[in-house]
mmCIF file of C-alpha atoms in Angstrom:
data_model
loop_
_atom_site.group_PDB
_atom_site.id
_atom_site.type_symbol
_atom_site.label_atom_id
_atom_site.label_comp_id
_atom_site.label_asym_id
_atom_site.label_seq_id
_atom_site.Cartn_x
_atom_site.Cartn_y
_atom_site.Cartn_z
ATOM 1 C CA MET A 215 108.638 -49.078 -127.788
ATOM 2 C CA SER A 216 111.099 -51.913 -128.122
ATOM 3 C CA VAL A 217 112.329 -53.842 -125.119
ATOM 4 C CA LEU A 218 115.837 -52.770 -126.163
ATOM 5 C CA ARG A 219 115.157 -49.018 -126.170
ATOM 6 C CA LYS A 220 113.754 -46.799 -123.470
ATOM 7 C CA GLU A 221 113.151 -43.047 -123.335
ATOM 8 C CA VAL A 222 112.535 -41.280 -120.045
ATOM 9 C CA GLU A 223 111.688 -37.637 -119.501
ATOM 10 C CA ALA A 224 113.271 -36.294 -116.325
ATOM 11 C CA PRO A 225 112.682 -32.558 -116.810
ATOM 12 C CA PRO A 226 114.604 -30.672 -117.961
ATOM 13 C CA TYR A 227 116.363 -33.769 -119.391
ATOM 14 C CA ARG A 228 115.518 -36.642 -121.730
ATOM 15 C CA ILE A 229 117.268 -39.955 -121.118
ATOM 16 C CA VAL A 230 117.556 -42.325 -124.085
ATOM 17 C CA ILE A 231 118.754 -45.846 -123.349
ATOM 18 C CA ASN A 232 119.778 -48.300 -126.058
ATOM 19 C CA ALA A 233 120.500 -51.875 -125.007
ATOM 20 C CA GLU A 234 122.058 -54.487 -127.243
ATOM 21 C CA ARG A 235 123.188 -58.079 -127.098
ATOM 22 C CA GLU A 236 126.761 -58.430 -125.970
ATOM 23 C CA TYR A 237 129.101 -60.209 -128.342
ATOM 24 C CA ARG A 238 132.372 -61.758 -127.262
ATOM 25 C CA PRO A 239 135.362 -61.777 -129.604
ATOM 26 C CA GLY A 240 135.685 -65.064 -131.440
ATOM 27 C CA ASP A 241 132.105 -66.214 -130.710
ATOM 28 C CA ALA A 242 129.658 -66.494 -133.584
ATOM 29 C CA ASP A 243 126.648 -66.186 -131.274
ATOM 30 C CA PRO A 244 125.798 -63.563 -128.657
ATOM 31 C CA SER A 245 126.737 -64.387 -125.082
ATOM 32 C CA GLY A 246 123.162 -64.137 -123.823
ATOM 33 C CA PHE A 247 123.891 -60.902 -121.990
ATOM 34 C CA TYR A 248 122.769 -57.347 -122.711
ATOM 35 C CA CYS A 249 124.616 -54.080 -122.192
ATOM 36 C CA ALA A 250 123.354 -50.502 -122.583
ATOM 37 C CA ARG A 251 124.528 -47.035 -123.560
ATOM 38 C CA VAL A 252 122.833 -43.826 -122.476
ATOM 39 C CA VAL A 253 122.439 -40.413 -124.092
ATOM 40 C CA ILE A 254 121.137 -37.492 -122.042
ATOM 41 C CA THR A 255 119.826 -34.371 -123.778
ATOM 42 C CA ARG A 256 117.795 -31.395 -122.642
ATOM 43 C CA LEU A 257 114.138 -31.196 -123.573
ATOM 44 C CA ASP A 258 114.607 -27.573 -124.692
ATOM 45 C CA GLY A 259 117.653 -28.341 -126.899
ATOM 46 C CA ALA A 260 120.053 -26.287 -124.760
ATOM 47 C CA PRO A 261 123.496 -27.684 -123.898
ATOM 48 C CA VAL A 262 123.428 -30.385 -121.263
ATOM 49 C CA TYR A 263 126.944 -29.982 -119.956
ATOM 50 C CA LYS A 264 129.384 -27.163 -120.681
ATOM 51 C CA ASN A 265 128.750 -26.554 -124.392
ATOM 52 C CA PHE A 266 127.752 -30.156 -125.243
ATOM 53 C CA VAL A 267 124.200 -30.794 -126.447
ATOM 54 C CA MET A 268 124.378 -34.392 -125.223
ATOM 55 C CA TYR A 269 126.055 -36.316 -122.446
ATOM 56 C CA GLN A 270 126.893 -39.948 -123.199
ATOM 57 C CA ILE A 271 127.396 -42.779 -120.771
ATOM 58 C CA GLU A 272 129.190 -45.745 -122.258
ATOM 59 C CA ARG A 273 128.087 -49.285 -121.599
ATOM 60 C CA GLY A 274 127.769 -50.479 -118.059
ATOM 61 C CA ASP A 275 127.564 -53.961 -116.631
ATOM 62 C CA ALA A 276 126.104 -56.818 -118.668
ATOM 63 C CA PHE A 277 122.882 -58.525 -117.553
ATOM 64 C CA ARG A 278 120.938 -61.527 -118.863
ATOM 65 C CA ASP A 279 117.598 -59.766 -118.367
ATOM 66 C CA PRO A 280 117.054 -56.856 -120.792
ATOM 67 C CA ARG A 281 114.733 -55.137 -118.288
ATOM 68 C CA ARG A 282 117.510 -55.200 -115.688
ATOM 69 C CA VAL A 283 120.032 -53.647 -118.073
ATOM 70 C CA LEU A 284 117.558 -50.854 -118.910
ATOM 71 C CA ARG A 285 116.930 -50.246 -115.201
ATOM 72 C CA ASP A 286 120.685 -50.156 -114.472
ATOM 73 C CA ALA A 287 121.301 -47.700 -117.316
ATOM 74 C CA GLU A 288 118.520 -45.400 -116.096
ATOM 75 C CA GLU A 289 119.988 -45.460 -112.588
ATOM 76 C CA ARG A 290 123.426 -44.516 -113.984
ATOM 77 C CA ALA A 291 121.868 -41.662 -115.988
ATOM 78 C CA ARG A 292 119.991 -40.272 -113.001
ATOM 79 C CA GLU A 293 123.172 -40.499 -110.928
ATOM 80 C CA ALA A 294 125.097 -38.542 -113.587
ATOM 81 C CA ILE A 295 122.406 -35.853 -113.572
ATOM 82 C CA ALA A 296 122.413 -35.672 -109.770
ATOM 83 C CA ASN A 297 126.227 -35.408 -109.718
ATOM 84 C CA GLY A 298 126.361 -32.589 -112.281
ATOM 85 C CA PHE A 299 127.615 -34.682 -115.223
ATOM 86 C CA PRO A 300 131.054 -35.710 -113.966
ATOM 87 C CA ASP A 301 133.960 -35.930 -116.407
ATOM 88 C CA ASN A 302 134.978 -39.546 -116.947
#
């Protein structure tokens, strides 16, 4: 598994985290930071929230360490699950 992708099973959910280099407008090179997006699905394929088969969490804070950004994204996903998938 790539350092920039992480999958976690948290029954009955699957958390998929995709991290990427952050680019700033006007810069040819990445900033050296990483940000991550999260997709939460159910292991059984049933809807996760209301009638949606996935719940997405847009990018969070940017970190220099890719492991830290993956850890932060997982924490945000687990918080969303614990809070019943709040509307944002």
